Amino acid sequence: MKIQDKKDKLVIVDFDEFEAYRIACRIEEEGLQFYGKLAGSVGDPKIAQTLNFLIGEEKNHLRFLEVSLSGLRGNR
């Protein structure tokens, strides 16, 4: 993957499916960390419950992406 500056905009070029999955996994991992930190700092149980739900969703997304990436690697 290469990033080029074109007319003051960053444009990703030479981007493949593996990189898309790896980036998506990273986003989900960072979401897990973010929601986890936030859930540990709130005092309202309803907000903590919502954040814990979001943590579960991020985990589901990450598992899906990891399985999809594994399948993609197996097809090569």
PDB file of C-alpha atoms in Angstrom:
ATOM      1  CA  MET A   1       0.000   0.000   0.000  1.00  0.00           C
ATOM      2  CA  LYS A   2       1.233   3.431  -0.859  1.00  0.00           C
ATOM      3  CA  ILE A   3      -0.159   6.771   0.210  1.00  0.00           C
ATOM      4  CA  GLN A   4       0.251   9.750  -2.083  1.00  0.00           C
ATOM      5  CA  ASP A   5      -0.517  13.396  -1.528  1.00  0.00           C
ATOM      6  CA  LYS A   6      -2.645  14.579  -4.446  1.00  0.00           C
ATOM      7  CA  LYS A   7      -3.896  18.150  -4.355  1.00  0.00           C
ATOM      8  CA  ASP A   8      -3.783  18.273  -0.538  1.00  0.00           C
ATOM      9  CA  LYS A   9      -5.640  14.941  -0.211  1.00  0.00           C
ATOM     10  CA  LEU A  10      -4.116  11.676   0.887  1.00  0.00           C
ATOM     11  CA  VAL A  11      -4.913   8.924  -1.610  1.00  0.00           C
ATOM     12  CA  ILE A  12      -4.217   5.232  -1.046  1.00  0.00           C
ATOM     13  CA  VAL A  13      -2.855   3.490  -4.126  1.00  0.00           C
ATOM     14  CA  ASP A  14      -1.652  -0.052  -4.773  1.00  0.00           C
ATOM     15  CA  PHE A  15      -4.059  -1.377  -2.144  1.00  0.00           C
ATOM     16  CA  ASP A  16      -4.965  -5.064  -1.972  1.00  0.00           C
ATOM     17  CA  GLU A  17      -7.539  -7.202  -0.175  1.00  0.00           C
ATOM     18  CA  PHE A  18      -5.091  -8.427   2.477  1.00  0.00           C
ATOM     19  CA  GLU A  19      -4.307  -4.873   3.491  1.00  0.00           C
ATOM     20  CA  ALA A  20      -8.001  -4.007   3.661  1.00  0.00           C
ATOM     21  CA  TYR A  21      -8.619  -6.914   6.064  1.00  0.00           C
ATOM     22  CA  ARG A  22      -5.564  -6.044   8.167  1.00  0.00           C
ATOM     23  CA  ILE A  23      -6.667  -2.423   8.444  1.00  0.00           C
ATOM     24  CA  ALA A  24     -10.223  -3.467   9.324  1.00  0.00           C
ATOM     25  CA  CYS A  25      -8.877  -5.815  12.037  1.00  0.00           C
ATOM     26  CA  ARG A  26      -6.785  -3.000  13.452  1.00  0.00           C
ATOM     27  CA  ILE A  27      -9.807  -0.697  13.575  1.00  0.00           C
ATOM     28  CA  GLU A  28     -11.797  -3.331  15.480  1.00  0.00           C
ATOM     29  CA  GLU A  29      -8.903  -3.917  17.913  1.00  0.00           C
ATOM     30  CA  GLU A  30      -8.654  -0.199  18.590  1.00  0.00           C
ATOM     31  CA  GLY A  31     -12.429  -0.049  19.085  1.00  0.00           C
ATOM     32  CA  LEU A  32     -12.145  -2.806  21.685  1.00  0.00           C
ATOM     33  CA  GLN A  33      -9.490  -0.855  23.555  1.00  0.00           C
ATOM     34  CA  PHE A  34     -11.443   2.387  23.337  1.00  0.00           C
ATOM     35  CA  TYR A  35     -14.753   0.946  24.540  1.00  0.00           C
ATOM     36  CA  GLY A  36     -12.993  -1.093  27.227  1.00  0.00           C
ATOM     37  CA  LYS A  37     -11.256   1.966  28.632  1.00  0.00           C
ATOM     38  CA  LEU A  38     -14.459   3.964  28.492  1.00  0.00           C
ATOM     39  CA  ALA A  39     -16.549   1.196  30.107  1.00  0.00           C
ATOM     40  CA  GLY A  40     -14.093   1.054  32.987  1.00  0.00           C
ATOM     41  CA  SER A  41     -14.436   4.761  33.668  1.00  0.00           C
ATOM     42  CA  VAL A  42     -18.200   5.378  33.595  1.00  0.00           C
ATOM     43  CA  GLY A  43     -20.342   5.323  36.693  1.00  0.00           C
ATOM     44  CA  ASP A  44     -23.703   4.865  35.016  1.00  0.00           C
ATOM     45  CA  PRO A  45     -24.564   1.148  34.738  1.00  0.00           C
ATOM     46  CA  LYS A  46     -26.738   1.712  31.649  1.00  0.00           C
ATOM     47  CA  ILE A  47     -23.879   3.400  29.820  1.00  0.00           C
ATOM     48  CA  ALA A  48     -21.491   0.631  30.922  1.00  0.00           C
ATOM     49  CA  GLN A  49     -24.000  -1.952  29.650  1.00  0.00           C
ATOM     50  CA  THR A  50     -24.161  -0.212  26.270  1.00  0.00           C
ATOM     51  CA  LEU A  51     -20.374  -0.026  26.062  1.00  0.00           C
ATOM     52  CA  ASN A  52     -20.086  -3.708  26.957  1.00  0.00           C
ATOM     53  CA  PHE A  53     -22.557  -4.487  24.176  1.00  0.00           C
ATOM     54  CA  LEU A  54     -20.351  -2.528  21.776  1.00  0.00           C
ATOM     55  CA  ILE A  55     -17.300  -4.447  23.004  1.00  0.00           C
ATOM     56  CA  GLY A  56     -19.104  -7.686  22.172  1.00  0.00           C
ATOM     57  CA  GLU A  57     -19.940  -6.386  18.716  1.00  0.00           C
ATOM     58  CA  GLU A  58     -16.337  -5.371  18.086  1.00  0.00           C
ATOM     59  CA  LYS A  59     -15.245  -8.874  19.101  1.00  0.00           C
ATOM     60  CA  ASN A  60     -17.756 -10.386  16.669  1.00  0.00           C
ATOM     61  CA  HIS A  61     -16.526  -8.141  13.869  1.00  0.00           C
ATOM     62  CA  LEU A  62     -12.915  -9.002  14.629  1.00  0.00           C
ATOM     63  CA  ARG A  63     -13.613 -12.752  14.604  1.00  0.00           C
ATOM     64  CA  PHE A  64     -15.436 -12.433  11.288  1.00  0.00           C
ATOM     65  CA  LEU A  65     -12.586 -10.453   9.749  1.00  0.00           C
ATOM     66  CA  GLU A  66      -9.936 -12.853  11.067  1.00  0.00           C
ATOM     67  CA  VAL A  67     -11.805 -15.864   9.653  1.00  0.00           C
ATOM     68  CA  SER A  68     -12.247 -14.071   6.323  1.00  0.00           C
ATOM     69  CA  LEU A  69      -8.565 -13.150   6.227  1.00  0.00           C
ATOM     70  CA  SER A  70      -7.597 -16.713   7.048  1.00  0.00           C
ATOM     71  CA  GLY A  71      -9.794 -17.961   4.206  1.00  0.00           C
ATOM     72  CA  LEU A  72      -8.232 -15.475   1.840  1.00  0.00           C
ATOM     73  CA  ARG A  73      -4.767 -16.687   2.799  1.00  0.00           C
ATOM     74  CA  GLY A  74      -5.882 -20.290   2.202  1.00  0.00           C
ATOM     75  CA  ASN A  75      -7.059 -19.451  -1.306  1.00  0.00           C
ATOM     76  CA  ARG A  76      -3.666 -18.207  -2.384  1.00  0.00           C
TER      77      ARG A  76
END
